[in-house]
Amino acid sequence: MTTLKLAISESQIQECVGRLAQLIQADYQDQPLLVVGVLHGSFVFLSDLIRHMHLPIQVDFIRLSSYDESAKSSGAVRLHHGVRTSVVGKNVLVVEDIVDTGLTAQFLRGYFEDQGAATVRICSLLDKPVRRRTSVTVDYVGFEVPDQFLVGYGLDYNQQYRELRALYSLEARTDGS
Ligand code: IMP
Ligand code: MG
């Protein structure tokens, strides 16, 4: 059995999202921005983030191979669904829920650069630096977290818990129940 332990509260998340939005806004000034959410984990974060930003933005989504140990060990990232919007000459901001090994972030940086984006930056609510397998730059990070599996605020475990308003670590129960 597993149990959920509060890791980051709703108010901590909201304060952090506001701070990230201000940083992003200051960096882009009034330049148009294409915000690309990585499905599915980023959709809650992205919807809060864009409502704190006062910039001319477009929103699109991209879907990659699901979190899967075999894909991780091979280092393969597979694109299931690219963006519909043209990225040529645009400032692209990739929005991630969490950067773990960094393979997804590295892949997306190369993907948008190859597609002709003017600039590519990555914003992730969470960062697990101890798990990193590449030296990819994450431009905006909400919280650095230790090597725990987190759920809530869009992040799932087997498609569960995305609706929770805070972030929780998933822990094995020790009382046998
Ligand atoms: P990376 O390519 O290893 O950096 O993979 C990042 C992706 O793995 C994230 O976008 C999540 O979908 C998933 N992931 C990594 N750690 C967690 C976690 O603690 N909870 C939920 N999903 C996670
Ligand atoms: Mg993800």
PDB file of C-alpha atoms and ligand atoms in Angstrom:
ATOM      1  CA  MET A   1       0.000   0.000   0.000  1.00  0.00           C
ATOM      2  CA  THR A   2       1.046   3.578  -0.558  1.00  0.00           C
ATOM      3  CA  THR A   3       0.302   6.769   1.285  1.00  0.00           C
ATOM      4  CA  LEU A   4       0.548  10.458   0.334  1.00  0.00           C
ATOM      5  CA  LYS A   5       2.702  12.832   2.358  1.00  0.00           C
ATOM      6  CA  LEU A   6       2.417  16.600   1.819  1.00  0.00           C
ATOM      7  CA  ALA A   7       5.577  17.862   0.109  1.00  0.00           C
ATOM      8  CA  ILE A   8       4.707  21.366  -1.188  1.00  0.00           C
ATOM      9  CA  SER A   9       1.517  23.146  -0.125  1.00  0.00           C
ATOM     10  CA  GLU A  10      -0.991  24.883  -2.369  1.00  0.00           C
ATOM     11  CA  SER A  11       0.036  28.322  -1.077  1.00  0.00           C
ATOM     12  CA  GLN A  12       3.740  27.592  -1.628  1.00  0.00           C
ATOM     13  CA  ILE A  13       2.952  26.525  -5.199  1.00  0.00           C
ATOM     14  CA  GLN A  14       0.844  29.606  -5.922  1.00  0.00           C
ATOM     15  CA  GLU A  15       3.477  31.963  -4.530  1.00  0.00           C
ATOM     16  CA  CYS A  16       6.127  30.243  -6.646  1.00  0.00           C
ATOM     17  CA  VAL A  17       4.040  30.343  -9.837  1.00  0.00           C
ATOM     18  CA  GLY A  18       3.543  34.095  -9.408  1.00  0.00           C
ATOM     19  CA  ARG A  19       7.287  34.586  -8.928  1.00  0.00           C
ATOM     20  CA  LEU A  20       8.135  32.517 -12.041  1.00  0.00           C
ATOM     21  CA  ALA A  21       5.606  34.450 -14.130  1.00  0.00           C
ATOM     22  CA  GLN A  22       7.197  37.743 -13.059  1.00  0.00           C
ATOM     23  CA  LEU A  23      10.679  36.525 -13.996  1.00  0.00           C
ATOM     24  CA  ILE A  24       9.454  35.351 -17.402  1.00  0.00           C
ATOM     25  CA  GLN A  25       7.595  38.568 -18.050  1.00  0.00           C
ATOM     26  CA  ALA A  26      10.644  40.655 -17.141  1.00  0.00           C
ATOM     27  CA  ASP A  27      12.850  38.620 -19.502  1.00  0.00           C
ATOM     28  CA  TYR A  28      10.555  38.784 -22.532  1.00  0.00           C
ATOM     29  CA  GLN A  29       9.284  42.329 -21.951  1.00  0.00           C
ATOM     30  CA  ASP A  30       6.454  42.724 -24.461  1.00  0.00           C
ATOM     31  CA  GLN A  31       7.736  40.211 -27.011  1.00  0.00           C
ATOM     32  CA  PRO A  32       5.279  37.556 -28.181  1.00  0.00           C
ATOM     33  CA  LEU A  33       5.814  34.135 -26.692  1.00  0.00           C
ATOM     34  CA  LEU A  34       4.766  30.646 -27.757  1.00  0.00           C
ATOM     35  CA  VAL A  35       4.161  28.655 -24.571  1.00  0.00           C
ATOM     36  CA  VAL A  36       4.373  24.902 -25.185  1.00  0.00           C
ATOM     37  CA  GLY A  37       3.114  22.581 -22.475  1.00  0.00           C
ATOM     38  CA  VAL A  38       4.414  19.041 -22.255  1.00  0.00           C
ATOM     39  CA  LEU A  39       1.407  16.773 -21.786  1.00  0.00           C
ATOM     40  CA  HIS A  40       0.014  15.678 -19.537  1.00  0.00           C
ATOM     41  CA  GLY A  41       1.899  16.626 -16.387  1.00  0.00           C
ATOM     42  CA  SER A  42       2.272  20.365 -17.106  1.00  0.00           C
ATOM     43  CA  PHE A  43      -1.328  21.294 -17.865  1.00  0.00           C
ATOM     44  CA  VAL A  44      -2.276  22.543 -14.387  1.00  0.00           C
ATOM     45  CA  PHE A  45       0.978  24.478 -13.913  1.00  0.00           C
ATOM     46  CA  LEU A  46       0.726  25.981 -17.401  1.00  0.00           C
ATOM     47  CA  SER A  47      -2.825  27.178 -16.874  1.00  0.00           C
ATOM     48  CA  ASP A  48      -1.874  28.949 -13.628  1.00  0.00           C
ATOM     49  CA  LEU A  49       1.384  30.326 -15.058  1.00  0.00           C
ATOM     50  CA  ILE A  50      -0.135  31.959 -18.150  1.00  0.00           C
ATOM     51  CA  ARG A  51      -2.826  33.648 -16.074  1.00  0.00           C
ATOM     52  CA  HIS A  52      -0.097  35.420 -14.079  1.00  0.00           C
ATOM     53  CA  MET A  53       1.742  36.644 -17.177  1.00  0.00           C
ATOM     54  CA  HIS A  54       0.852  39.832 -19.006  1.00  0.00           C
ATOM     55  CA  LEU A  55       2.440  39.062 -22.359  1.00  0.00           C
ATOM     56  CA  PRO A  56       1.070  38.417 -25.851  1.00  0.00           C
ATOM     57  CA  ILE A  57       1.132  34.612 -25.799  1.00  0.00           C
ATOM     58  CA  GLN A  58       0.068  31.639 -27.865  1.00  0.00           C
ATOM     59  CA  VAL A  59      -0.373  28.228 -26.269  1.00  0.00           C
ATOM     60  CA  ASP A  60       0.226  24.811 -27.749  1.00  0.00           C
ATOM     61  CA  PHE A  61       0.936  21.334 -26.403  1.00  0.00           C
ATOM     62  CA  ILE A  62       3.280  18.522 -27.220  1.00  0.00           C
ATOM     63  CA  ARG A  63       3.085  14.887 -26.200  1.00  0.00           C
ATOM     64  CA  LEU A  64       6.059  12.601 -25.743  1.00  0.00           C
ATOM     65  CA  SER A  65       6.512   8.989 -24.780  1.00  0.00           C
ATOM     66  CA  SER A  66       5.079   8.247 -21.364  1.00  0.00           C
ATOM     67  CA  TYR A  67       7.176   7.848 -18.232  1.00  0.00           C
ATOM     68  CA  ASP A  68       8.449   4.353 -18.710  1.00  0.00           C
ATOM     69  CA  GLU A  69      11.491   2.655 -17.274  1.00  0.00           C
ATOM     70  CA  SER A  70      12.509   0.895 -20.467  1.00  0.00           C
ATOM     71  CA  ALA A  71      12.435   4.164 -22.400  1.00  0.00           C
ATOM     72  CA  LYS A  72      14.438   5.800 -19.626  1.00  0.00           C
ATOM     73  CA  SER A  73      17.170   3.215 -19.571  1.00  0.00           C
ATOM     74  CA  SER A  74      17.574   3.405 -23.340  1.00  0.00           C
ATOM     75  CA  GLY A  75      17.503   7.190 -23.126  1.00  0.00           C
ATOM     76  CA  ALA A  76      14.946   7.258 -25.957  1.00  0.00           C
ATOM     77  CA  VAL A  77      12.355  10.032 -26.068  1.00  0.00           C
ATOM     78  CA  ARG A  78       9.577   9.566 -28.589  1.00  0.00           C
ATOM     79  CA  LEU A  79       7.399  12.338 -29.987  1.00  0.00           C
ATOM     80  CA  HIS A  80       3.715  11.352 -30.172  1.00  0.00           C
ATOM     81  CA  HIS A  81       2.173  14.669 -31.012  1.00  0.00           C
ATOM     82  CA  GLY A  82       4.057  17.779 -32.122  1.00  0.00           C
ATOM     83  CA  VAL A  83       2.832  21.369 -32.044  1.00  0.00           C
ATOM     84  CA  ARG A  84       0.344  22.608 -34.629  1.00  0.00           C
ATOM     85  CA  THR A  85       1.605  26.178 -34.449  1.00  0.00           C
ATOM     86  CA  SER A  86       4.609  27.191 -36.575  1.00  0.00           C
ATOM     87  CA  VAL A  87       7.603  27.862 -34.340  1.00  0.00           C
ATOM     88  CA  VAL A  88       9.768  29.520 -37.015  1.00  0.00           C
ATOM     89  CA  GLY A  89      11.262  32.754 -35.682  1.00  0.00           C
ATOM     90  CA  LYS A  90       9.309  32.539 -32.413  1.00  0.00           C
ATOM     91  CA  ASN A  91      10.352  32.678 -28.785  1.00  0.00           C
ATOM     92  CA  VAL A  92       9.399  29.267 -27.432  1.00  0.00           C
ATOM     93  CA  LEU A  93       8.906  28.626 -23.735  1.00  0.00           C
ATOM     94  CA  VAL A  94       8.632  24.914 -22.942  1.00  0.00           C
ATOM     95  CA  VAL A  95       6.638  24.288 -19.768  1.00  0.00           C
ATOM     96  CA  GLU A  96       7.372  21.068 -17.892  1.00  0.00           C
ATOM     97  CA  ASP A  97       6.060  19.668 -14.632  1.00  0.00           C
ATOM     98  CA  ILE A  98       9.365  18.140 -13.559  1.00  0.00           C
ATOM     99  CA  VAL A  99      12.842  17.664 -14.989  1.00  0.00           C
ATOM    100  CA  ASP A 100      14.183  14.339 -13.827  1.00  0.00           C
ATOM    101  CA  THR A 101      16.889  12.716 -15.996  1.00  0.00           C
ATOM    102  CA  GLY A 102      16.714  15.781 -18.271  1.00  0.00           C
ATOM    103  CA  LEU A 103      16.344  13.640 -21.406  1.00  0.00           C
ATOM    104  CA  THR A 104      12.933  15.076 -22.276  1.00  0.00           C
ATOM    105  CA  ALA A 105      14.089  18.669 -21.774  1.00  0.00           C
ATOM    106  CA  GLN A 106      17.212  18.085 -23.847  1.00  0.00           C
ATOM    107  CA  PHE A 107      15.201  16.485 -26.630  1.00  0.00           C
ATOM    108  CA  LEU A 108      12.714  19.393 -26.697  1.00  0.00           C
ATOM    109  CA  ARG A 109      15.415  22.037 -26.778  1.00  0.00           C
ATOM    110  CA  GLY A 110      16.958  20.362 -29.858  1.00  0.00           C
ATOM    111  CA  TYR A 111      13.566  19.742 -31.436  1.00  0.00           C
ATOM    112  CA  PHE A 112      12.463  23.400 -31.310  1.00  0.00           C
ATOM    113  CA  GLU A 113      15.881  24.693 -32.328  1.00  0.00           C
ATOM    114  CA  ASP A 114      15.787  22.371 -35.364  1.00  0.00           C
ATOM    115  CA  GLN A 115      12.285  23.640 -36.207  1.00  0.00           C
ATOM    116  CA  GLY A 116      13.655  27.196 -36.472  1.00  0.00           C
ATOM    117  CA  ALA A 117      12.609  28.787 -33.179  1.00  0.00           C
ATOM    118  CA  ALA A 118      14.338  32.129 -32.502  1.00  0.00           C
ATOM    119  CA  THR A 119      14.881  31.234 -28.832  1.00  0.00           C
ATOM    120  CA  VAL A 120      14.057  28.199 -26.696  1.00  0.00           C
ATOM    121  CA  ARG A 121      13.776  28.334 -22.920  1.00  0.00           C
ATOM    122  CA  ILE A 122      12.549  25.750 -20.451  1.00  0.00           C
ATOM    123  CA  CYS A 123      10.428  26.422 -17.381  1.00  0.00           C
ATOM    124  CA  SER A 124       9.836  23.564 -14.975  1.00  0.00           C
ATOM    125  CA  LEU A 125       7.878  23.688 -11.744  1.00  0.00           C
ATOM    126  CA  LEU A 126      10.080  20.990 -10.234  1.00  0.00           C
ATOM    127  CA  ASP A 127      13.670  19.910 -10.667  1.00  0.00           C
ATOM    128  CA  LYS A 128      15.282  16.711  -9.382  1.00  0.00           C
ATOM    129  CA  PRO A 129      18.962  17.502 -10.047  1.00  0.00           C
ATOM    130  CA  VAL A 130      20.311  14.323  -8.404  1.00  0.00           C
ATOM    131  CA  ARG A 131      18.657  12.236 -11.135  1.00  0.00           C
ATOM    132  CA  ARG A 132      20.159  14.169 -14.045  1.00  0.00           C
ATOM    133  CA  ARG A 133      21.752  12.228 -16.916  1.00  0.00           C
ATOM    134  CA  THR A 134      22.409  15.197 -19.223  1.00  0.00           C
ATOM    135  CA  SER A 135      23.683  18.720 -18.718  1.00  0.00           C
ATOM    136  CA  VAL A 136      20.593  20.440 -20.133  1.00  0.00           C
ATOM    137  CA  THR A 137      19.900  23.998 -18.923  1.00  0.00           C
ATOM    138  CA  VAL A 138      16.556  24.591 -17.227  1.00  0.00           C
ATOM    139  CA  ASP A 139      16.020  28.350 -17.398  1.00  0.00           C
ATOM    140  CA  TYR A 140      13.248  28.753 -14.813  1.00  0.00           C
ATOM    141  CA  VAL A 141      12.837  26.346 -11.884  1.00  0.00           C
ATOM    142  CA  GLY A 142      10.143  26.505  -9.225  1.00  0.00           C
ATOM    143  CA  PHE A 143      11.417  24.062  -6.601  1.00  0.00           C
ATOM    144  CA  GLU A 144      14.430  21.784  -6.380  1.00  0.00           C
ATOM    145  CA  VAL A 145      13.275  18.500  -4.895  1.00  0.00           C
ATOM    146  CA  PRO A 146      15.055  15.381  -3.624  1.00  0.00           C
ATOM    147  CA  ASP A 147      14.752  11.978  -5.295  1.00  0.00           C
ATOM    148  CA  GLN A 148      11.144  11.221  -4.312  1.00  0.00           C
ATOM    149  CA  PHE A 149       8.185  10.403  -6.523  1.00  0.00           C
ATOM    150  CA  LEU A 150       5.782  13.353  -6.426  1.00  0.00           C
ATOM    151  CA  VAL A 151       2.113  13.530  -7.401  1.00  0.00           C
ATOM    152  CA  GLY A 152      -0.581  16.205  -7.528  1.00  0.00           C
ATOM    153  CA  TYR A 153      -0.911  19.571  -9.295  1.00  0.00           C
ATOM    154  CA  GLY A 154      -0.940  17.774 -12.660  1.00  0.00           C
ATOM    155  CA  LEU A 155       1.602  15.066 -11.820  1.00  0.00           C
ATOM    156  CA  ASP A 156       0.326  11.525 -11.786  1.00  0.00           C
ATOM    157  CA  TYR A 157       1.078   8.021 -10.696  1.00  0.00           C
ATOM    158  CA  ASN A 158      -0.664   5.622 -13.106  1.00  0.00           C
ATOM    159  CA  GLN A 159      -2.944   8.507 -14.195  1.00  0.00           C
ATOM    160  CA  GLN A 160      -4.094   9.163 -10.620  1.00  0.00           C
ATOM    161  CA  TYR A 161      -3.769  12.242  -8.349  1.00  0.00           C
ATOM    162  CA  ARG A 162      -3.480  14.942 -11.052  1.00  0.00           C
ATOM    163  CA  GLU A 163      -6.388  16.864  -9.540  1.00  0.00           C
ATOM    164  CA  LEU A 164      -4.798  17.447  -6.129  1.00  0.00           C
ATOM    165  CA  ARG A 165      -4.094  21.114  -5.391  1.00  0.00           C
ATOM    166  CA  ALA A 166      -0.798  20.481  -3.562  1.00  0.00           C
ATOM    167  CA  LEU A 167       2.192  18.204  -4.229  1.00  0.00           C
ATOM    168  CA  TYR A 168       2.630  14.978  -2.294  1.00  0.00           C
ATOM    169  CA  SER A 169       5.318  12.338  -2.110  1.00  0.00           C
ATOM    170  CA  LEU A 170       4.144   8.809  -2.701  1.00  0.00           C
ATOM    171  CA  GLU A 171       5.426   6.570   0.082  1.00  0.00           C
ATOM    172  CA  ALA A 172       5.124   2.894   0.901  1.00  0.00           C
ATOM    173  CA  ARG A 173       3.080   2.301   4.075  1.00  0.00           C
ATOM    174  CA  THR A 174       5.019   0.702   6.870  1.00  0.00           C
ATOM    175  CA  ASP A 175       2.117  -0.310   9.144  1.00  0.00           C
ATOM    176  CA  GLY A 176       1.114  -3.222   6.915  1.00  0.00           C
ATOM    177  CA  SER A 177      -2.366  -1.828   6.107  1.00  0.00           C
TER     178      SER A 177
HETATM  179  P1  IMP B   1      12.942  13.152 -17.745  1.00  0.00           P
HETATM  180  O1  IMP B   1      13.071  12.976 -19.223  1.00  0.00           O
HETATM  181  O2  IMP B   1      13.554  11.991 -16.994  1.00  0.00           O
HETATM  182  O3  IMP B   1      13.481  14.447 -17.215  1.00  0.00           O
HETATM  183  O4  IMP B   1      11.418  12.982 -17.472  1.00  0.00           O
HETATM  184  C1  IMP B   1      10.608  13.911 -17.040  1.00  0.00           C
HETATM  185  C2  IMP B   1       9.191  13.348 -17.020  1.00  0.00           C
HETATM  186  O5  IMP B   1       9.095  12.174 -16.194  1.00  0.00           O
HETATM  187  C3  IMP B   1       8.300  14.372 -16.359  1.00  0.00           C
HETATM  188  O6  IMP B   1       7.797  15.281 -17.291  1.00  0.00           O
HETATM  189  C4  IMP B   1       7.243  13.512 -15.708  1.00  0.00           C
HETATM  190  O7  IMP B   1       6.217  13.258 -16.646  1.00  0.00           O
HETATM  191  C5  IMP B   1       7.939  12.228 -15.365  1.00  0.00           C
HETATM  192  N1  IMP B   1       8.355  12.234 -13.937  1.00  0.00           N
HETATM  193  C6  IMP B   1       9.611  12.287 -13.461  1.00  0.00           C
HETATM  194  N2  IMP B   1       9.614  12.298 -12.103  1.00  0.00           N
HETATM  195  C7  IMP B   1       8.308  12.278 -11.740  1.00  0.00           C
HETATM  196  C8  IMP B   1       7.647  12.319 -10.450  1.00  0.00           C
HETATM  197  O8  IMP B   1       8.251  12.380  -9.346  1.00  0.00           O
HETATM  198  N3  IMP B   1       6.287  12.284 -10.483  1.00  0.00           N
HETATM  199  C9  IMP B   1       5.567  12.242 -11.635  1.00  0.00           C
HETATM  200  N4  IMP B   1       6.150  12.212 -12.851  1.00  0.00           N
HETATM  201  C10 IMP B   1       7.511  12.232 -12.906  1.00  0.00           C
HETATM  202 MG    MG B   2       6.068  15.497 -18.072  1.00  0.00          MG
END
